[in-house]
Tab-separated table of C-alpha atoms in Angstrom:
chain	number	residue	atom	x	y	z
W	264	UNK	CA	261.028	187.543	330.980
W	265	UNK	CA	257.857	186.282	328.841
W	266	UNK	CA	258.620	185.713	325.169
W	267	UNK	CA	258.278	188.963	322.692
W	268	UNK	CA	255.018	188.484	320.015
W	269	UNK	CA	256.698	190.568	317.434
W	270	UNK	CA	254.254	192.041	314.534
W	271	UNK	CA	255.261	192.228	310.932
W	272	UNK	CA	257.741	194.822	309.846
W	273	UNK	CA	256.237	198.138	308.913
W	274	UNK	CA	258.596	200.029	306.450
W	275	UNK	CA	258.333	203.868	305.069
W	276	UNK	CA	258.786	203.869	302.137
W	277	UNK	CA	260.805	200.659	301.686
W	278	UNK	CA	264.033	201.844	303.524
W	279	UNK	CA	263.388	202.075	307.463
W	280	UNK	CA	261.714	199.362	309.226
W	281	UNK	CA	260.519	199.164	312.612
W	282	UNK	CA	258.460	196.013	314.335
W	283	UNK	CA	255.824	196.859	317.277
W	284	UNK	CA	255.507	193.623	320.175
W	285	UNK	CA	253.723	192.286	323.087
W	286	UNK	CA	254.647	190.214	326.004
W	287	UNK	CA	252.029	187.766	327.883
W	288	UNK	CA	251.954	191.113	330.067
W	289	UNK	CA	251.374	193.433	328.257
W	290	UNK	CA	254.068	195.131	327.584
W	291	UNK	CA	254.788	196.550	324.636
W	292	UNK	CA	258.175	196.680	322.424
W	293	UNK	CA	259.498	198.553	319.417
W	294	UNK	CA	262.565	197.565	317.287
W	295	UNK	CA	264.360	198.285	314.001
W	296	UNK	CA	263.414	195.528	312.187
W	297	UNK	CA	266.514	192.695	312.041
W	298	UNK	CA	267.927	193.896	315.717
W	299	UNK	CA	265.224	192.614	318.221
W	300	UNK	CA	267.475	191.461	320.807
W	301	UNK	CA	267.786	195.105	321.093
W	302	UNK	CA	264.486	196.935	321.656
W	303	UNK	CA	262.663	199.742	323.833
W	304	UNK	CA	260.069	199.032	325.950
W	305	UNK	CA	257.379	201.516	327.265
W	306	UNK	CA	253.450	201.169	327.530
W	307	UNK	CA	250.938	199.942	324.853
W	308	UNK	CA	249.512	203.565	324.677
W	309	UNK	CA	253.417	205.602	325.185
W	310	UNK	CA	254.259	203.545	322.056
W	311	UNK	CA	251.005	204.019	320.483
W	312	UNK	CA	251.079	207.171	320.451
W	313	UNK	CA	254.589	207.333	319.478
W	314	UNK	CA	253.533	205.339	316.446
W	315	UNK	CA	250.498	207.396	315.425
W	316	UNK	CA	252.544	210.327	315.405
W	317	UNK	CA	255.390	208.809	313.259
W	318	UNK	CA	252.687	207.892	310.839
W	319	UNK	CA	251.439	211.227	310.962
W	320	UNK	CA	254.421	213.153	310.012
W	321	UNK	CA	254.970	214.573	313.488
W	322	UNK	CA	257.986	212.928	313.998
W	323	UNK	CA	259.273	211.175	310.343
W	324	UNK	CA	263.206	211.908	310.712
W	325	UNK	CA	263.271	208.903	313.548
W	326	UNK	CA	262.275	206.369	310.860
């Protein structure tokens, strides 16, 4: 397995934070922020999209 490029911790409002990843791939990863051994791994645009929608209110209660 390639190594994991994490991004900087994005946090709502200061009490649940997530980090979004790459591989030399690819791939992309998503992880509560302080547990990356422990991730979920889907496509860029899956996760994407999952993000936007977070972001947009669609989906708030899994932050």
């Amino acid at each position: 397995m390639s190594e994991i490029h994490w991004e900087e911790p994005f946090c709502a409002e200061a009490a649940n934070c997530f980090r979004l990843g790459t591989d030399d791939y690819g791939n992309a990863y998503i992880t509560v922020s302080g547990q990356e051994d422990r991730f979920v791994t889907d496509s860029r645009e899956a996760l994407q999209t999952m993000i936007r929608d977070i972001k947009a209110g669609k989906a708030d209660h899994l932050l």
